[in-house]
Coordinates of C-alpha atoms and ligand atoms in Angstrom, one line a residue:
M1 CA 13.8 13.6 35.6
S2 CA 14.9 16.0 32.9
A3 CA 18.3 16.5 31.4
S4 CA 20.1 18.9 33.6
D5 CA 22.1 21.6 31.8
P6 CA 19.7 24.3 30.7
N7 CA 22.3 25.8 28.4
T8 CA 22.4 22.8 26.2
V9 CA 19.7 22.0 23.7
I10 CA 20.3 18.9 21.5
T11 CA 17.5 17.9 19.2
R12 CA 17.4 15.1 16.7
F13 CA 15.6 13.8 13.7
A14 CA 15.6 10.0 13.5
P15 CA 14.1 8.8 10.3
S16 CA 13.7 5.1 9.5
P17 CA 15.1 4.8 5.9
T18 CA 12.2 2.7 4.6
G19 CA 11.1 5.2 1.9
H20 CA 11.1 8.8 0.9
L21 CA 11.1 11.7 3.3
H22 CA 7.5 12.6 3.6
I23 CA 6.0 15.9 4.6
G24 CA 5.4 14.8 8.3
G25 CA 9.0 13.8 8.6
A26 CA 10.2 17.1 7.0
R27 CA 8.1 19.1 9.5
T28 CA 9.7 17.2 12.4
A29 CA 13.1 17.8 11.1
L30 CA 12.5 21.4 10.4
L31 CA 11.1 22.2 13.8
C32 CA 13.8 20.2 15.6
W33 CA 16.4 22.1 13.6
A34 CA 14.7 25.4 14.4
Y35 CA 14.6 24.7 18.1
A36 CA 18.3 24.0 18.2
Q37 CA 19.1 27.0 16.1
R38 CA 17.1 29.2 18.4
A39 CA 19.2 28.0 21.3
Q40 CA 22.3 28.7 19.4
K41 CA 21.1 32.2 18.4
E42 CA 20.5 32.9 22.1
G43 CA 24.0 32.0 23.0
R44 CA 23.3 28.5 24.3
N45 CA 24.7 25.3 23.1
G46 CA 22.2 24.3 20.4
R47 CA 22.8 21.3 18.2
F48 CA 20.6 19.3 15.8
L49 CA 21.6 15.8 15.0
L50 CA 20.5 13.3 12.4
R51 CA 20.3 9.6 13.2
I52 CA 19.4 6.8 10.8
E53 CA 17.1 4.2 12.4
D54 CA 17.8 1.2 10.3
T55 CA 17.4 -1.7 12.7
D56 CA 14.7 -3.1 10.6
Q57 CA 17.1 -4.4 8.0
T58 CA 14.4 -5.9 5.7
R59 CA 12.7 -2.5 5.2
S60 CA 15.7 -0.2 5.3
S61 CA 17.9 0.8 2.4
E62 CA 20.9 3.0 1.8
S63 CA 19.3 4.5 -1.2
S64 CA 16.4 5.7 1.0
T65 CA 18.9 7.1 3.5
Q66 CA 20.7 9.0 0.7
G67 CA 17.3 10.3 -0.6
I68 CA 16.4 11.6 2.9
L69 CA 19.8 13.4 3.3
K70 CA 19.4 15.0 -0.1
D71 CA 15.9 16.1 0.6
L72 CA 16.8 17.6 3.9
A73 CA 19.8 19.5 2.4
W74 CA 17.5 20.8 -0.4
L75 CA 15.1 22.1 2.2
G76 CA 18.0 24.0 3.8
I77 CA 18.0 21.9 7.0
D78 CA 21.5 21.1 8.1
W79 CA 22.7 19.0 11.0
A80 CA 25.8 19.3 13.1
D81 CA 26.1 15.6 13.9
G82 CA 25.2 12.7 11.7
P83 CA 25.9 11.1 8.3
T84 CA 27.6 13.4 5.9
V85 CA 26.4 14.8 2.6
E86 CA 27.9 17.3 0.2
H87 CA 25.6 20.1 -0.7
N88 CA 26.4 23.3 -2.6
N89 CA 30.1 22.7 -2.0
K90 CA 29.6 22.3 1.8
T91 CA 29.7 19.2 3.9
I92 CA 26.7 18.7 6.2
G93 CA 27.1 16.4 9.2
G94 CA 30.1 15.0 10.9
D95 CA 31.0 13.6 14.3
E96 CA 32.6 16.4 16.1
R97 CA 31.5 15.2 19.5
G98 CA 32.5 11.6 18.9
V99 CA 29.0 10.2 19.7
G100 CA 28.5 8.4 16.4
P101 CA 28.1 6.2 14.4
Y102 CA 24.7 7.5 13.4
Y103 CA 23.4 4.4 11.7
Q104 CA 21.7 2.2 14.3
S105 CA 22.8 -0.9 12.4
Q106 CA 26.4 0.1 13.4
R107 CA 25.6 0.4 17.1
L108 CA 24.5 -3.1 17.9
D109 CA 27.2 -3.7 20.5
L110 CA 26.1 -0.6 22.4
Y111 CA 22.5 -1.9 22.5
N112 CA 23.6 -5.3 23.6
E113 CA 25.7 -3.8 26.3
H114 CA 22.6 -2.0 27.7
I115 CA 20.3 -5.0 27.2
N116 CA 22.8 -7.1 29.2
K117 CA 22.8 -4.4 32.0
L118 CA 19.0 -4.5 32.1
I119 CA 19.0 -8.3 32.3
E120 CA 21.7 -8.3 35.0
S121 CA 19.8 -5.8 37.1
D122 CA 16.5 -7.8 36.6
H123 CA 14.9 -4.9 34.7
A124 CA 14.6 -7.2 31.7
Y125 CA 14.5 -10.9 31.2
P126 CA 14.7 -13.5 28.4
A127 CA 11.5 -15.2 27.3
F128 CA 11.5 -18.4 25.3
E129 CA 7.9 -18.8 24.0
T130 CA 7.8 -19.5 20.3
P131 CA 5.7 -17.1 18.1
E132 CA 3.2 -19.9 17.7
E133 CA 2.7 -20.3 21.5
L134 CA 2.2 -16.6 21.9
E135 CA -0.2 -16.5 19.0
A136 CA -2.3 -19.2 20.6
K137 CA -2.4 -17.2 23.9
R138 CA -3.4 -14.1 22.0
K139 CA -6.2 -16.0 20.3
V140 CA -7.6 -17.2 23.6
A141 CA -7.5 -13.7 25.0
I142 CA -9.2 -12.3 21.9
E143 CA -11.9 -14.9 22.1
A144 CA -12.5 -14.3 25.8
K145 CA -12.5 -10.5 25.0
T146 CA -10.0 -10.0 27.8
G147 CA -7.4 -8.1 25.8
Y148 CA -4.0 -9.7 25.3
K149 CA -0.9 -8.8 27.2
Y150 CA 2.2 -10.9 27.9
D151 CA 1.5 -13.0 31.0
R152 CA 5.1 -13.0 32.3
S153 CA 5.2 -16.8 32.2
A154 CA 9.0 -16.6 31.5
L155 CA 9.4 -15.3 35.0
D156 CA 8.1 -18.6 36.4
I157 CA 11.3 -20.2 35.2
P158 CA 14.0 -19.9 37.9
R159 CA 16.4 -17.0 37.2
E160 CA 19.4 -19.3 37.0
E161 CA 17.8 -21.6 34.5
R162 CA 16.7 -18.6 32.4
M163 CA 20.2 -17.3 32.2
Q164 CA 21.6 -20.7 31.4
R165 CA 19.2 -21.3 28.6
M166 CA 19.9 -17.9 27.2
A167 CA 23.7 -18.5 27.4
A168 CA 23.3 -21.8 25.7
G169 CA 21.8 -20.0 22.7
E170 CA 18.2 -21.0 23.0
P171 CA 16.0 -18.8 20.8
H172 CA 14.5 -16.0 22.9
V173 CA 13.4 -12.4 23.0
V174 CA 14.3 -10.0 25.8
R175 CA 11.4 -8.2 27.5
L176 CA 11.5 -5.2 29.7
K177 CA 9.9 -5.6 33.1
M178 CA 7.5 -2.7 33.3
P179 CA 7.1 -0.9 36.7
D180 CA 4.0 -1.4 38.9
S181 CA 3.4 2.4 39.2
P182 CA 2.1 4.8 36.7
I183 CA 4.4 6.8 34.4
T184 CA 3.8 10.4 33.5
V185 CA 5.0 12.1 30.3
H186 CA 5.5 15.8 31.0
D187 CA 4.7 16.8 27.5
Q188 CA 5.6 20.4 26.5
I189 CA 2.6 20.6 24.1
L190 CA 0.0 18.3 25.6
G191 CA 0.7 18.7 29.3
D192 CA 1.0 15.7 31.6
V193 CA -0.1 12.4 30.2
T194 CA -0.2 9.6 32.7
V195 CA -0.4 5.9 31.9
G196 CA -1.2 3.4 34.6
P197 CA 0.3 -0.1 35.1
D198 CA -2.7 -1.9 33.8
E199 CA -2.0 -0.5 30.4
F200 CA 1.6 -1.7 30.5
D201 CA 2.9 -4.8 28.8
D202 CA 6.4 -6.3 29.2
F203 CA 7.3 -5.3 25.7
I204 CA 10.2 -6.7 23.7
I205 CA 13.5 -4.9 23.6
R206 CA 15.5 -7.5 21.7
K207 CA 14.0 -9.6 19.0
R208 CA 14.6 -13.3 18.3
D209 CA 17.0 -12.3 15.5
G210 CA 19.2 -10.5 18.0
F211 CA 18.3 -7.0 16.9
P212 CA 17.1 -4.5 19.4
T213 CA 13.6 -3.1 18.9
Y214 CA 13.1 0.6 18.1
H215 CA 12.2 1.4 21.7
L216 CA 15.5 0.2 23.2
A217 CA 17.7 1.6 20.4
V218 CA 16.0 5.1 20.5
V219 CA 16.5 5.4 24.3
V220 CA 20.1 4.3 24.3
D221 CA 20.9 6.5 21.4
D222 CA 19.2 9.6 22.7
A223 CA 21.0 9.2 26.0
L224 CA 24.4 8.5 24.6
M225 CA 24.1 11.2 22.0
G226 CA 23.1 13.7 24.7
V227 CA 19.7 14.5 23.3
T228 CA 17.9 16.9 25.6
H229 CA 14.6 17.5 23.6
V230 CA 12.6 15.0 21.8
L231 CA 10.2 16.7 19.4
R232 CA 8.2 14.2 17.3
G233 CA 4.7 13.4 16.0
Q234 CA 1.9 12.5 18.3
E235 CA 1.8 9.0 16.8
H236 CA 4.8 8.3 19.0
L237 CA 3.1 9.4 22.3
I238 CA 2.0 5.9 22.9
N239 CA 5.6 4.8 22.9
T240 CA 6.9 7.4 25.3
P241 CA 5.9 5.8 28.6
R242 CA 7.9 2.7 27.4
H243 CA 10.9 4.9 26.7
I244 CA 10.7 6.5 30.1
A245 CA 10.5 3.0 31.7
I246 CA 13.7 2.0 29.9
Q247 CA 15.3 5.3 30.9
Q248 CA 14.4 4.8 34.5
S249 CA 15.7 1.2 34.4
L250 CA 19.0 2.3 33.0
G251 CA 19.4 5.3 35.3
F252 CA 19.2 7.8 32.3
D253 CA 17.7 11.2 32.5
S254 CA 14.6 11.6 30.5
P255 CA 14.8 14.2 27.7
T256 CA 12.1 16.9 27.5
Y257 CA 9.3 15.6 25.3
A258 CA 7.0 17.5 22.9
H259 CA 4.6 15.6 20.6
M260 CA 3.3 17.5 17.6
P261 CA -0.2 17.3 16.1
L262 CA -0.8 14.9 13.4
I263 CA -1.2 16.2 9.8
F264 CA -4.6 15.7 8.2
N265 CA -6.0 16.2 4.7
P266 CA -8.7 18.9 4.3
D267 CA -11.3 16.1 4.0
G268 CA -10.4 15.0 7.6
S269 CA -8.5 11.8 6.6
K270 CA -5.0 11.4 8.0
M271 CA -2.4 12.4 5.5
S272 CA -0.6 9.3 4.6
K273 CA 2.1 8.2 2.3
R274 CA -0.5 5.9 0.7
D275 CA -2.6 8.8 -0.5
K276 CA -0.9 8.8 -3.9
D277 CA -1.6 5.2 -4.5
K278 CA -5.2 5.7 -3.3
T279 CA -5.7 8.5 -5.9
A280 CA -4.2 6.3 -8.7
K281 CA -6.3 3.3 -7.7
R282 CA -9.4 5.4 -7.9
A283 CA -8.5 6.6 -11.3
V284 CA -7.7 3.1 -12.5
K285 CA -11.1 1.9 -11.4
E286 CA -12.8 4.9 -13.0
A287 CA -11.0 4.1 -16.3
K288 CA -12.0 0.5 -15.9
L289 CA -8.4 -0.6 -16.6
E290 CA -8.1 -4.3 -16.0
S291 CA -4.6 -5.1 -17.1
S292 CA -1.3 -3.4 -16.3
P293 CA -0.5 -0.6 -18.8
I294 CA 3.0 -0.2 -17.2
E295 CA 6.1 -1.9 -18.5
G296 CA 7.7 -3.9 -15.7
L297 CA 4.5 -4.3 -13.8
S298 CA 2.8 -7.6 -14.4
D299 CA -0.9 -8.0 -14.6
A300 CA -0.9 -10.1 -11.5
D301 CA 1.0 -7.5 -9.5
F302 CA -1.2 -4.8 -10.9
A303 CA -4.3 -6.7 -9.7
K304 CA -2.8 -7.3 -6.3
W305 CA -1.9 -3.6 -5.9
L306 CA -5.4 -2.6 -7.0
K307 CA -7.0 -4.9 -4.5
D308 CA -4.9 -4.3 -1.4
K309 CA -5.3 -1.0 0.2
T310 CA -1.9 -1.1 1.9
R311 CA 0.1 -2.0 -1.3
Q312 CA 2.1 0.8 -2.9
L313 CA 3.8 1.0 -6.3
P314 CA 7.3 2.3 -6.7
S315 CA 7.4 6.0 -7.4
D316 CA 8.3 5.8 -11.1
Q317 CA 5.5 3.3 -11.9
L318 CA 3.0 5.4 -10.0
I319 CA 4.1 8.6 -11.9
A320 CA 3.9 6.8 -15.2
L321 CA 0.5 5.4 -14.5
A322 CA -0.8 8.9 -13.4
G323 CA 0.6 10.3 -16.6
M324 CA -1.3 7.8 -18.7
L325 CA -4.5 8.4 -16.8
G326 CA -4.1 12.2 -16.8
V327 CA -4.5 12.3 -13.0
H328 CA -2.7 14.5 -10.6
L329 CA -1.2 12.7 -7.6
P330 CA -1.3 14.5 -4.3
E331 CA 2.2 15.5 -3.3
I332 CA 3.2 13.7 -0.1
D333 CA 7.0 13.3 -0.2
V334 CA 9.4 16.2 -0.3
E335 CA 10.5 14.8 -3.6
D336 CA 6.9 15.2 -4.9
F337 CA 6.8 18.8 -4.0
R338 CA 10.2 19.4 -5.5
R339 CA 9.2 17.7 -8.8
A340 CA 6.0 19.8 -8.8
G341 CA 8.1 23.0 -8.7
Y342 CA 7.7 24.1 -5.1
L343 CA 10.5 26.3 -3.6
P344 CA 12.0 25.0 -0.4
E345 CA 11.5 28.4 1.4
A346 CA 7.7 28.3 0.6
L347 CA 7.5 24.7 1.7
N348 CA 9.4 25.3 5.0
N349 CA 7.3 28.4 5.7
Y350 CA 4.1 26.4 5.3
L351 CA 5.4 23.3 7.1
A352 CA 6.3 25.3 10.1
L353 CA 2.7 26.5 10.4
L354 CA 1.4 22.9 10.6
G355 CA 0.9 23.0 14.3
W356 CA 2.8 26.2 15.1
N357 CA 1.5 29.7 15.4
P358 CA 4.2 32.4 15.8
K359 CA 1.6 34.4 17.8
S360 CA 3.0 37.7 16.7
K361 CA 1.6 40.4 14.6
N362 CA 2.7 42.3 11.5
D363 CA 2.7 46.1 11.6
D364 CA -0.7 46.1 10.1
G365 CA -2.2 44.0 12.9
T366 CA -2.5 40.8 10.9
D367 CA -1.0 37.5 12.2
V368 CA 2.6 36.8 11.2
E369 CA 2.3 34.0 8.7
R370 CA 5.0 34.5 6.1
F371 CA 8.6 34.2 7.3
D372 CA 11.9 32.8 6.3
M373 CA 14.2 30.3 7.9
D374 CA 16.0 33.0 9.9
Y375 CA 12.7 34.2 11.5
L376 CA 11.8 30.6 12.3
A377 CA 15.2 29.9 13.8
S378 CA 14.9 33.0 16.0
H379 CA 11.3 32.5 17.1
Y380 CA 10.3 28.9 17.2
G381 CA 9.2 27.5 20.5
F382 CA 6.8 25.0 22.0
E383 CA 4.5 27.7 23.4
G384 CA 2.9 28.3 20.0
M385 CA 2.2 24.7 19.3
G386 CA -1.4 23.5 19.0
K387 CA -2.7 20.3 20.4
G388 CA -5.3 19.6 17.8
Q389 CA -5.0 18.3 14.2
A390 CA -2.9 20.2 11.7
K391 CA -4.8 20.6 8.4
F392 CA -2.7 20.5 5.2
D393 CA -4.2 23.2 3.0
R394 CA -2.8 22.8 -0.5
V395 CA -4.4 25.9 -1.7
K396 CA -2.6 28.0 0.9
L397 CA 0.7 26.3 0.2
L398 CA 0.3 27.0 -3.5
S399 CA -0.3 30.7 -2.8
F400 CA 2.8 30.8 -0.5
N401 CA 4.8 29.3 -3.4
A402 CA 3.4 31.7 -6.0
D403 CA 4.4 34.6 -3.8
A404 CA 7.8 33.2 -3.1
I405 CA 8.4 32.7 -6.9
A406 CA 7.2 36.3 -7.7
Q407 CA 9.6 37.7 -5.1
L408 CA 12.7 36.1 -6.7
S409 CA 15.0 38.3 -8.6
D410 CA 15.0 37.5 -12.4
E411 CA 18.5 36.0 -12.1
D412 CA 17.4 33.8 -9.1
F413 CA 14.3 32.7 -10.8
A414 CA 16.1 31.8 -14.0
S415 CA 18.7 29.8 -12.2
R416 CA 16.2 27.9 -10.0
W417 CA 13.9 27.3 -13.0
R418 CA 16.8 25.9 -14.9
D419 CA 18.0 23.7 -12.0
W420 CA 14.5 22.4 -11.7
A421 CA 14.1 21.7 -15.4
S422 CA 17.5 20.0 -15.6
S423 CA 16.0 17.4 -13.2
Y424 CA 12.4 17.2 -14.1
D425 CA 11.9 18.7 -17.6
P426 CA 15.1 18.3 -19.6
A427 CA 13.3 19.2 -22.8
L428 CA 12.9 22.7 -21.4
C429 CA 16.7 23.0 -21.0
E430 CA 17.2 21.7 -24.5
R431 CA 14.8 24.2 -26.0
F432 CA 16.1 27.2 -24.0
N433 CA 19.5 28.1 -22.9
A434 CA 20.3 29.9 -19.7
N435 CA 20.1 33.3 -21.4
D436 CA 16.7 32.5 -22.9
M437 CA 15.4 31.6 -19.5
L438 CA 16.8 34.8 -18.0
M439 CA 15.1 36.8 -20.7
L440 CA 11.8 35.0 -20.0
A441 CA 12.1 35.3 -16.2
P442 CA 10.3 38.6 -15.6
A443 CA 7.2 37.4 -17.6
V444 CA 7.2 33.8 -16.4
K445 CA 7.8 34.3 -12.7
T446 CA 4.7 36.5 -12.3
R447 CA 2.5 34.0 -14.2
C448 CA 3.3 30.8 -12.5
K449 CA 2.5 29.3 -9.1
T450 CA 5.1 26.5 -9.3
L451 CA 8.3 26.2 -11.4
A452 CA 6.5 23.4 -13.3
D453 CA 3.8 25.9 -14.4
G454 CA 6.5 27.9 -16.2
R455 CA 6.2 25.6 -19.1
D456 CA 2.5 26.4 -19.6
V457 CA 3.3 30.1 -19.8
I458 CA 5.6 29.4 -22.8
G459 CA 3.9 26.3 -24.1
F460 CA 3.6 28.0 -27.5
A461 CA 7.3 27.7 -28.0
F462 CA 7.1 23.9 -28.0
V463 CA 4.5 23.6 -30.7
Q464 CA 5.6 23.1 -34.4
D465 CA 5.1 26.3 -36.4
D466 CA 2.6 24.6 -38.6
A467 CA 0.7 23.0 -35.7
I468 CA -0.3 26.1 -33.8
E469 CA -4.0 25.9 -33.0
F470 CA -5.6 29.3 -33.2
D471 CA -8.2 30.2 -30.6
G472 CA -11.1 31.1 -32.9
K473 CA -12.5 33.7 -30.7
A474 CA -9.2 35.5 -30.1
L475 CA -8.4 35.3 -33.8
H476 CA -11.7 36.8 -34.8
K477 CA -11.4 39.6 -32.2
A478 CA -7.8 40.6 -32.9
L479 CA -7.7 40.1 -36.7
L480 CA -11.1 40.1 -38.3
K481 CA -13.4 42.4 -36.3
G482 CA -14.0 45.9 -37.6
E483 CA -13.1 45.7 -41.3
A484 CA -10.2 43.3 -40.5
K485 CA -7.9 46.1 -39.6
G486 CA -5.9 43.7 -37.4
L487 CA -5.3 41.4 -40.3
E488 CA -4.1 44.2 -42.5
M489 CA -1.7 45.4 -39.8
L490 CA -0.4 41.9 -39.4
K491 CA 0.3 41.6 -43.2
R492 CA 2.2 44.9 -43.2
F493 CA 4.1 44.1 -40.1
K494 CA 5.2 40.7 -41.5
D495 CA 7.0 42.6 -44.3
E496 CA 9.0 44.6 -41.8
L497 CA 10.1 41.8 -39.7
A498 CA 13.1 41.0 -41.8
T499 CA 14.6 44.4 -40.9
I500 CA 14.7 43.7 -37.1
D501 CA 18.2 42.8 -36.4
P502 CA 19.4 41.5 -34.0
F503 CA 16.1 39.9 -33.1
T504 CA 16.1 40.9 -29.4
P505 CA 13.1 41.8 -27.2
E506 CA 14.2 45.4 -27.1
N507 CA 14.5 45.7 -30.9
I508 CA 11.2 44.0 -31.4
E509 CA 9.4 46.2 -29.0
Q510 CA 10.9 49.2 -30.6
A511 CA 10.0 48.0 -34.1
V512 CA 6.4 47.5 -33.0
K513 CA 6.3 51.0 -31.5
D514 CA 7.7 52.6 -34.6
F515 CA 5.3 50.6 -36.8
C516 CA 2.3 51.9 -34.7
E517 CA 3.5 55.4 -34.9
K518 CA 4.0 55.2 -38.6
H519 CA 0.5 53.8 -39.2
E520 CA -1.0 55.9 -36.5
V521 CA -2.7 53.0 -34.6
G522 CA -2.7 52.1 -31.0
M523 CA -0.3 49.4 -29.8
G524 CA -3.1 46.9 -29.1
K525 CA -4.2 47.0 -32.7
V526 CA -0.8 45.6 -33.7
A527 CA 0.5 43.7 -30.7
Q528 CA -2.6 41.5 -30.3
P529 CA -2.8 40.2 -33.9
I530 CA 0.9 39.3 -33.7
R531 CA 0.4 37.6 -30.4
V532 CA -2.5 35.5 -31.6
A533 CA -0.6 34.7 -34.8
V534 CA 2.5 33.5 -33.0
T535 CA 1.1 31.8 -29.9
G536 CA -2.4 30.9 -31.0
G537 CA -4.0 32.7 -28.1
P538 CA -4.6 36.1 -26.5
V539 CA -2.2 35.9 -23.6
S540 CA 1.5 35.5 -23.5
P541 CA 4.6 37.1 -22.0
P542 CA 5.4 40.6 -23.3
L543 CA 5.6 40.6 -27.1
G544 CA 9.3 41.3 -27.4
Q545 CA 10.2 38.2 -25.3
T546 CA 7.5 36.1 -26.9
L547 CA 8.8 36.7 -30.4
A548 CA 12.5 36.7 -29.5
I549 CA 12.2 33.3 -27.8
I550 CA 10.9 31.5 -30.9
G551 CA 13.1 33.4 -33.3
K552 CA 12.6 35.4 -36.5
H553 CA 12.2 32.5 -38.8
A554 CA 9.4 30.8 -36.8
V555 CA 7.7 34.2 -36.2
I556 CA 7.5 34.8 -40.0
A557 CA 6.2 31.2 -40.6
R558 CA 3.6 31.5 -37.9
I559 CA 2.4 34.9 -39.1
A560 CA 2.1 33.6 -42.7
R561 CA 0.1 30.6 -41.6
C562 CA -2.2 32.8 -39.5
I563 CA -2.8 35.1 -42.4
E564 CA -3.8 32.2 -44.5
V565 CA -6.3 31.0 -41.9
A566 CA -7.6 34.5 -41.4
D567 CA -8.0 35.1 -45.1
A568 CA -10.0 32.0 -45.3
G569 CA -12.4 33.5 -42.8
G570 CA -10.8 32.4 -39.5
A571 CA -10.8 29.0 -37.8
A572 CA -14.1 29.5 -36.0
K573 CA -16.0 32.6 -35.2
E574 CA -18.0 31.5 -32.2
Ligands
LIG601 N1 12.5 6.2 13.6 C1 11.2 6.7 14.0 C2 10.3 7.1 12.9 O1 10.8 7.2 11.8 C3 11.3 8.0 14.8 C4 11.5 7.8 16.2 C5 11.5 8.9 17.1 O2 11.4 10.1 16.7 O3 11.6 8.7 18.3 O4 9.1 7.1 13.0

């Protein structure tokens, strides 16, 4: 059965707040959002909701929930129903339809109500075996190579007795009685997937601690929240027949299901949140580090982490370690991409293509690949979804990002760069004010692939005047070659610098131009020696900006030092 009203499309993203929002979760959220948006654009009732699946209280945390909300908002994904967050002076989320709360931990009564219904109708039953008893049975099955599955021995206890023991508070779990006939998932991407009764197991819907399992909670919530379309990763396909069994037992309609391809690294390994730790562990082994170099991480914990493939370090420790070892960690979480200076529009564009092909052409006949959120919200559908693996191509993502940066207006670039730096590179904000960054914008935005790269473009501004390292080859070529004409020009220009006032890019450019005309030399003959003197190398943003950004005093000091080095024959001529 499928949810009935074709005019209603309600999708949901249901993260478990046990860590950061990773790239797979972000893709799910994005496509669920887009699917609901499209319905809305087509005049249907489209809604996207956010639900926090925090029934695993030991692994869930409110800080993780807040991080997820913040990351979604940063990506530009908003939800009609769900926990609220303030973003850019707007409130995202709410409970307009009155189907909340949206934290599963606040819905326990609802789950129990449904579990009780299932028990009363004999679709579920309490089972009293201790974990040790079950483990012993599992062992026997493994040894006999028969494959373990719960043997329903709880059903040998007369119904009345079972109910009495449960009512008396004897520790138990509740299991769903799975049907005897096959279950078919009508998947919108994969087609029909049928699972037969021999693969069924009477799985647990309420644990010994009284908490519902994910399977029960997700089904009850999807039904009570009116979810019509469940779009999620293929790793959940294995769960779907169970969910359908619960729906059938409770008399709920099944939502429409669509399971998206898994995301793989280019080397064929599954992209995992542990990839960062894996990279750091490899680097530690290569560096033969045997004790913890990190404050707050004991040698014993360091050794445990190193040995155990599944162990992860907290983000800040991992970043510190990578910094010490000079290794670049692969970005996995949305926060990683943000820190690395990706723009949300580039990330969204790329994420949407992980499994989806818009199957339309540009005017020049090439496939549509670059699009914005509005295009995605108008075009996204299951028809273009692939069944196979989705490869995460970092090179392609980087080129999407570089293009997105280059397309920003100077004002936009400067403000995004500043926002980024205020979180991830405060020294940049201290060194440059907003006007400086705006002045640098045209030069920097075309030279960087990420906002973090911006610093490399203007790295010279962070070096002490007397610590500039001159690139020997560039210095020789610009200053000393051909009777040292460059050096002579540099000496003369230095004397004129004092007259440039105010020391703005325009005035500097004009002064260089006038100087060249006066001395009847080409611009390159003057600009290049100055550039090398001030930055140490042959490439930099346009000269006016380069000089203005470090200020007149520093320019004079740097030129003087360069003249000294050149007079002494250059740093190196090779
Ligand atoms: N809470 C589940 C997860 O984070 C999602 C469940 C679902 O989409 O049905 O994997």
